[in-house]
Short mmCIF file of C-alpha atoms in Angstrom, two decimals:
data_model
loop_
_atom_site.label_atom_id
_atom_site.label_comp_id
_atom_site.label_asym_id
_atom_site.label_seq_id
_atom_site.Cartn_x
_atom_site.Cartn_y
_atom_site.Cartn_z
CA UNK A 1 0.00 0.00 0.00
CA UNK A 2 0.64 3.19 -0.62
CA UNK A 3 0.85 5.14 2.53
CA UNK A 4 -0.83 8.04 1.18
CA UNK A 5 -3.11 6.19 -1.59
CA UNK A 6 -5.97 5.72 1.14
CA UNK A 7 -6.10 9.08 2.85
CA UNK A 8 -6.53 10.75 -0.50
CA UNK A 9 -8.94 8.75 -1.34
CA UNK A 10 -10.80 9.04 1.92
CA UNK A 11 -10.22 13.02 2.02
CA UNK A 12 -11.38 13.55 -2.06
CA UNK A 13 -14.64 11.77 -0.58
CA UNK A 14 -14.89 14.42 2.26
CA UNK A 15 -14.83 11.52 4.96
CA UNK A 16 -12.92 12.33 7.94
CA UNK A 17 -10.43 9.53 10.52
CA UNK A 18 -13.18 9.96 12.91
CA UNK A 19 -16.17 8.63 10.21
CA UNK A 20 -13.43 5.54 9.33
CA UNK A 21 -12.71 4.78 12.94
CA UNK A 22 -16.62 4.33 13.75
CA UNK A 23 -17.46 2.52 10.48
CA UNK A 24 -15.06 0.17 11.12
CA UNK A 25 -15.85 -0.65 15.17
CA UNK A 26 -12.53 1.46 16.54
CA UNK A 27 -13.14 2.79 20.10
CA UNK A 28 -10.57 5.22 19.08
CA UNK A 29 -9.25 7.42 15.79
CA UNK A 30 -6.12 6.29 16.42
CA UNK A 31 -6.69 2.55 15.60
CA UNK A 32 -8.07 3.96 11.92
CA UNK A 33 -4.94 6.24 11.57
CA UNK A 34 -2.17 3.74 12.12
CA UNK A 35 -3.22 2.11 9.00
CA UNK A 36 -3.17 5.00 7.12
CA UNK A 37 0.02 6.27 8.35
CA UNK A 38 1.46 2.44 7.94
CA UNK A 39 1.97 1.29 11.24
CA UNK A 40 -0.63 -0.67 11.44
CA UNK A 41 -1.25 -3.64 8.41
CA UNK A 42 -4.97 -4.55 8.10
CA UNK A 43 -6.39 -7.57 8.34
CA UNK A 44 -7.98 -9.23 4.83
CA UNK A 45 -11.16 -8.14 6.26
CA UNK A 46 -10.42 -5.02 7.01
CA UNK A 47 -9.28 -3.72 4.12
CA UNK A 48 -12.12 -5.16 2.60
CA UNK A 49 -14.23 -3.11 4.91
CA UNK A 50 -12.62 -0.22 4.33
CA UNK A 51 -12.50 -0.90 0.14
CA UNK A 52 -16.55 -1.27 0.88
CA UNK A 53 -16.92 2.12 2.79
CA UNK A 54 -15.17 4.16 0.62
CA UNK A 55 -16.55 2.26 -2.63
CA UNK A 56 -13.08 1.42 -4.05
CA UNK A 57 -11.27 -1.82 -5.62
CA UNK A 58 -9.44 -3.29 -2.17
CA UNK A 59 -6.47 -3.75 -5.16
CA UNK A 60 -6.80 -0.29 -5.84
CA UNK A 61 -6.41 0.80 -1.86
CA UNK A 62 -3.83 -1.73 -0.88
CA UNK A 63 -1.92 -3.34 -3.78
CA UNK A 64 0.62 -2.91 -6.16
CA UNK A 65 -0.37 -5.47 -8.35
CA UNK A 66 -4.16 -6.95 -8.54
CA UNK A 67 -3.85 -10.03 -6.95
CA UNK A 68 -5.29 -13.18 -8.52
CA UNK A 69 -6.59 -16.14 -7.03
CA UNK A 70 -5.93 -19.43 -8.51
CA UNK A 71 -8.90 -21.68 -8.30
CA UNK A 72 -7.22 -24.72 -9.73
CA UNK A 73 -5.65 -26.80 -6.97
CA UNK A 74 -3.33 -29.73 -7.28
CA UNK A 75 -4.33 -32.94 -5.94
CA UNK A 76 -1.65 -35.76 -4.66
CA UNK A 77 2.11 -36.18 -6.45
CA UNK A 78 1.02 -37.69 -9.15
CA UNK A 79 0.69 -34.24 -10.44
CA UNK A 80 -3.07 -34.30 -11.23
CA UNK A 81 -5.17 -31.53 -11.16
#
């Protein structure tokens, strides 16, 4: 992530730390703002969470890269899929 990626995004939608912190279920700002100032890594959920609130790809927020997820899985070591 970015470290400043989410707070513009969050500030060109005119939502404040304080509207992030209680959408999310922090008892405090703080909680919010150490993810956005990178101390703090969110959890999967999370950052789906916050991707939901402020109506943005979770790639876009907190990825270089989109990830992809491989639904093929391989089964034994006889190599067969």
């Amino acid at each position: 992530m970015t470290l400043h990626k989410l707070r513009n995004i969050r500030l060109s939608q005119g939502r404040s730390q304080t509207f992030m912190a209680k959408k999310l279920g922090y008892k405090s700002v703080s909680g919010y703002a150490n993810i956005e100032m990178g101390r703090t890594k969110p959890s999967l959920i999370m950052a789906k969470n916050i991707s939901e609130i402020l109506q943005v790809d979770v790639n876009e927020l907190f990825f270089e890269q989109k990830l992809h997820v491989k639904s093929n899985l391989w089964l034994g070591s006889a190599g067969k899929q």
